[in-house]
């Protein structure tokens, strides 16, 4: 019972847009993210952090109104 409560906060309520069924969504999530399964460029894009900053720089909180789509990462 305890495991079910902790797992519930990680489950989604609705299926994301491009998918039509739960099985299709779960199949897409089983794919690996490592370098062995993807080319280098897509591996970097899939595993890049949400926010990139230099060490010691303060990160200001993001307001819900100001959040914009993520730009491409610079490596």
Tab-separated table of N, CA and C in Angstrom:
chain	number	residue	atom	x	y	z
A	1	UNK	N	0.825	-1.190	0.000
A	1	UNK	CA	0.000	0.000	0.000
A	1	UNK	C	0.872	1.258	0.000
A	2	UNK	N	1.966	1.228	0.761
A	2	UNK	CA	2.860	2.387	0.814
A	2	UNK	C	3.518	2.636	-0.543
A	3	UNK	N	3.915	1.549	-1.217
A	3	UNK	CA	4.538	1.687	-2.523
A	3	UNK	C	3.575	2.313	-3.519
A	4	UNK	N	2.317	1.991	-3.430
A	4	UNK	CA	1.330	2.526	-4.350
A	4	UNK	C	1.192	4.048	-4.160
A	5	UNK	N	1.220	4.520	-2.905
A	5	UNK	CA	1.101	5.955	-2.640
A	5	UNK	C	2.295	6.723	-3.180
A	6	UNK	N	3.495	6.203	-3.001
A	6	UNK	CA	4.680	6.911	-3.486
A	6	UNK	C	4.790	6.841	-5.001
A	7	UNK	N	4.295	5.776	-5.598
A	7	UNK	CA	4.348	5.646	-7.055
A	7	UNK	C	3.306	6.522	-7.733
A	8	UNK	N	2.207	6.805	-7.060
A	8	UNK	CA	1.133	7.591	-7.666
A	8	UNK	C	1.571	8.987	-8.060
A	9	UNK	N	2.475	9.605	-7.305
A	9	UNK	CA	2.884	10.967	-7.655
A	9	UNK	C	3.760	11.012	-8.908
A	10	UNK	N	4.268	9.868	-9.366
A	10	UNK	CA	5.074	9.823	-10.582
A	10	UNK	C	4.277	9.360	-11.797
A	11	UNK	N	3.020	9.000	-11.625
A	11	UNK	CA	2.187	8.558	-12.730
A	11	UNK	C	1.433	9.742	-13.322
A	12	UNK	N	1.168	9.679	-14.605
A	12	UNK	CA	0.460	10.761	-15.274
A	12	UNK	C	-1.038	10.478	-15.282
A	13	UNK	N	-1.839	11.558	-15.262
A	13	UNK	CA	-3.289	11.408	-15.247
A	13	UNK	C	-3.838	11.173	-16.654
A	14	UNK	N	-3.234	11.826	-17.658
A	14	UNK	CA	-3.697	11.695	-19.031
A	14	UNK	C	-2.534	11.301	-19.933
A	15	UNK	N	-2.853	10.734	-21.060
A	15	UNK	CA	-1.835	10.355	-22.039
A	15	UNK	C	-1.366	11.616	-22.758
A	16	UNK	N	-0.048	11.843	-22.904
A	16	UNK	CA	0.460	13.025	-23.613
A	16	UNK	C	-0.021	13.069	-25.067
A	17	UNK	N	0.001	14.240	-25.657
A	17	UNK	CA	-0.618	14.518	-26.959
A	17	UNK	C	-0.289	13.558	-28.105
A	18	UNK	N	0.963	13.338	-28.482
A	18	UNK	CA	1.136	12.576	-29.726
A	18	UNK	C	0.714	11.113	-29.621
A	19	UNK	N	0.515	10.596	-28.416
A	19	UNK	CA	0.189	9.180	-28.234
A	19	UNK	C	-1.319	8.972	-28.170
A	20	UNK	N	-1.768	7.817	-28.660
A	20	UNK	CA	-3.201	7.525	-28.678
A	20	UNK	C	-3.613	6.494	-27.643
A	21	UNK	N	-2.667	5.738	-27.115
A	21	UNK	CA	-3.009	4.738	-26.106
A	21	UNK	C	-1.900	4.663	-25.053
A	22	UNK	N	-2.244	4.064	-23.931
A	22	UNK	CA	-1.278	3.914	-22.844
A	22	UNK	C	-0.130	2.993	-23.263
A	23	UNK	N	-0.461	1.932	-23.980
A	23	UNK	CA	0.555	0.977	-24.427
A	23	UNK	C	1.572	1.634	-25.358
A	24	UNK	N	1.095	2.489	-26.251
A	24	UNK	CA	1.983	3.196	-27.173
A	24	UNK	C	2.932	4.127	-26.412
A	25	UNK	N	2.402	4.824	-25.415
A	25	UNK	CA	3.225	5.723	-24.598
A	25	UNK	C	4.276	4.933	-23.820
A	26	UNK	N	3.875	3.827	-23.196
A	26	UNK	CA	4.812	3.016	-22.419
A	26	UNK	C	5.884	2.391	-23.299
A	27	UNK	N	5.544	2.001	-24.532
A	27	UNK	CA	6.534	1.463	-25.473
A	27	UNK	C	7.593	2.503	-25.803
A	28	UNK	N	7.175	3.761	-25.975
A	28	UNK	CA	8.143	4.801	-26.307
A	28	UNK	C	9.050	5.121	-25.120
A	29	UNK	N	8.566	4.907	-23.900
A	29	UNK	CA	9.365	5.178	-22.704
A	29	UNK	C	10.380	4.081	-22.421
A	30	UNK	N	10.229	2.911	-23.021
A	30	UNK	CA	11.160	1.816	-22.747
A	30	UNK	C	12.459	1.941	-23.525
A	31	UNK	N	12.522	2.836	-24.496
A	31	UNK	CA	13.742	3.016	-25.282
A	31	UNK	C	14.881	3.545	-24.436
A	32	UNK	N	16.082	3.118	-24.725
A	32	UNK	CA	17.245	3.550	-23.978
A	32	UNK	C	17.666	4.969	-24.309
A	33	UNK	N	18.319	5.640	-23.359
A	33	UNK	CA	18.815	6.990	-23.570
A	33	UNK	C	20.333	7.029	-23.695
A	34	UNK	N	20.988	5.913	-23.543
A	34	UNK	CA	22.440	5.876	-23.534
A	34	UNK	C	23.073	6.038	-24.904
A	35	UNK	N	24.390	6.211	-24.886
A	35	UNK	CA	25.160	6.377	-26.120
A	35	UNK	C	25.117	5.126	-26.997
A	36	UNK	N	24.879	3.965	-26.384
A	36	UNK	CA	24.867	2.720	-27.139
A	36	UNK	C	23.672	2.624	-28.079
A	37	UNK	N	22.559	3.308	-27.749
A	37	UNK	CA	21.334	3.182	-28.538
A	37	UNK	C	21.063	4.393	-29.417
A	38	UNK	N	21.692	5.518	-29.169
A	38	UNK	CA	21.414	6.750	-29.914
A	38	UNK	C	22.707	7.348	-30.459
A	39	UNK	N	22.567	8.152	-31.523
A	39	UNK	CA	23.735	8.846	-32.048
A	39	UNK	C	24.132	9.949	-31.058
A	40	UNK	N	25.348	10.421	-31.150
A	40	UNK	CA	25.887	11.359	-30.177
A	40	UNK	C	25.057	12.634	-30.058
A	41	UNK	N	24.635	13.199	-31.183
A	41	UNK	CA	23.883	14.453	-31.146
A	41	UNK	C	22.554	14.284	-30.412
A	42	UNK	N	21.830	13.214	-30.696
A	42	UNK	CA	20.551	13.019	-30.020
A	42	UNK	C	20.755	12.636	-28.555
A	43	UNK	N	21.828	11.917	-28.220
A	43	UNK	CA	22.120	11.582	-26.832
A	43	UNK	C	22.361	12.854	-26.022
A	44	UNK	N	23.114	13.800	-26.567
A	44	UNK	CA	23.356	15.064	-25.866
A	44	UNK	C	22.069	15.852	-25.691
A	45	UNK	N	21.219	15.843	-26.706
A	45	UNK	CA	19.963	16.583	-26.639
A	45	UNK	C	19.001	15.952	-25.631
A	46	UNK	N	18.970	14.616	-25.561
A	46	UNK	CA	18.070	13.928	-24.643
A	46	UNK	C	18.504	14.039	-23.190
A	47	UNK	N	19.806	14.155	-22.940
A	47	UNK	CA	20.309	14.149	-21.572
A	47	UNK	C	20.799	15.497	-21.082
A	48	UNK	N	20.606	16.564	-21.857
A	48	UNK	CA	21.084	17.871	-21.420
A	48	UNK	C	20.221	18.396	-20.278
A	49	UNK	N	20.811	19.187	-19.389
A	49	UNK	CA	20.054	19.717	-18.252
A	49	UNK	C	19.048	20.773	-18.693
A	50	UNK	N	18.030	20.972	-17.870
A	50	UNK	CA	16.990	21.963	-18.154
A	50	UNK	C	17.581	23.370	-18.157
A	51	UNK	N	18.444	23.655	-17.195
A	51	UNK	CA	19.057	24.981	-17.074
A	51	UNK	C	20.572	24.800	-17.007
A	52	UNK	N	21.304	25.562	-17.822
A	52	UNK	CA	22.762	25.489	-17.796
A	52	UNK	C	23.313	26.823	-17.300
A	53	UNK	N	24.111	26.791	-16.233
A	53	UNK	CA	24.725	28.005	-15.686
A	53	UNK	C	26.167	27.719	-15.323
A	54	UNK	N	26.894	28.784	-15.089
A	54	UNK	CA	28.263	28.627	-14.604
A	54	UNK	C	28.241	28.443	-13.092
A	55	UNK	N	29.263	27.790	-12.578
A	55	UNK	CA	29.339	27.516	-11.157
A	55	UNK	C	29.413	28.825	-10.369
A	56	UNK	N	28.615	28.952	-9.330
A	56	UNK	CA	28.611	30.135	-8.485
A	56	UNK	C	27.611	31.198	-8.902
A	57	UNK	N	27.009	31.058	-10.078
A	57	UNK	CA	26.043	32.052	-10.540
A	57	UNK	C	24.683	31.759	-9.912
A	58	UNK	N	23.995	32.803	-9.451
A	58	UNK	CA	22.678	32.631	-8.836
A	58	UNK	C	21.627	32.379	-9.911
A	59	UNK	N	20.705	31.490	-9.621
A	59	UNK	CA	19.611	31.175	-10.537
A	59	UNK	C	18.346	31.813	-9.982
A	60	UNK	N	17.756	32.711	-10.752
A	60	UNK	CA	16.515	33.367	-10.335
A	60	UNK	C	15.338	32.416	-10.573
A	61	UNK	N	14.331	32.454	-9.705
A	61	UNK	CA	13.160	31.592	-9.905
A	61	UNK	C	12.413	31.954	-11.184
A	62	UNK	N	11.811	30.968	-11.806
A	62	UNK	CA	11.061	31.175	-13.041
A	62	UNK	C	9.587	31.344	-12.678
A	63	UNK	N	8.976	32.395	-13.182
A	63	UNK	CA	7.539	32.552	-12.967
A	63	UNK	C	6.798	31.752	-14.029
A	64	UNK	N	5.574	31.378	-13.745
A	64	UNK	CA	4.789	30.585	-14.686
A	64	UNK	C	4.495	31.374	-15.953
A	65	UNK	N	4.370	32.695	-15.844
A	65	UNK	CA	4.069	33.524	-17.005
A	65	UNK	C	5.271	33.650	-17.938
A	66	UNK	N	6.474	33.685	-17.385
A	66	UNK	CA	7.669	33.963	-18.177
A	66	UNK	C	8.304	32.720	-18.791
A	67	UNK	N	7.835	31.525	-18.450
A	67	UNK	CA	8.472	30.314	-18.953
A	67	UNK	C	8.240	30.185	-20.460
A	68	UNK	N	9.325	30.073	-21.200
A	68	UNK	CA	9.280	29.964	-22.656
A	68	UNK	C	9.856	28.620	-23.086
A	69	UNK	N	9.669	28.205	-24.327
A	69	UNK	CA	10.266	26.952	-24.806
A	69	UNK	C	11.783	26.975	-24.676
A	70	UNK	N	12.379	25.801	-24.469
A	70	UNK	CA	13.809	25.697	-24.278
A	70	UNK	C	14.555	25.951	-25.580
A	71	UNK	N	15.597	26.780	-25.547
A	71	UNK	CA	16.437	26.947	-26.743
A	71	UNK	C	17.399	25.766	-26.861
A	72	UNK	N	18.060	25.662	-27.984
A	72	UNK	CA	19.028	24.586	-28.195
A	72	UNK	C	20.206	24.747	-27.244
A	73	UNK	N	20.722	23.647	-26.753
A	73	UNK	CA	21.862	23.678	-25.842
A	73	UNK	C	23.147	23.964	-26.597
A	74	UNK	N	24.078	24.643	-25.917
A	74	UNK	CA	25.387	24.932	-26.517
A	74	UNK	C	26.428	24.057	-25.830
A	75	UNK	N	27.122	23.248	-26.618
A	75	UNK	CA	28.150	22.365	-26.065
A	75	UNK	C	29.505	22.795	-26.550
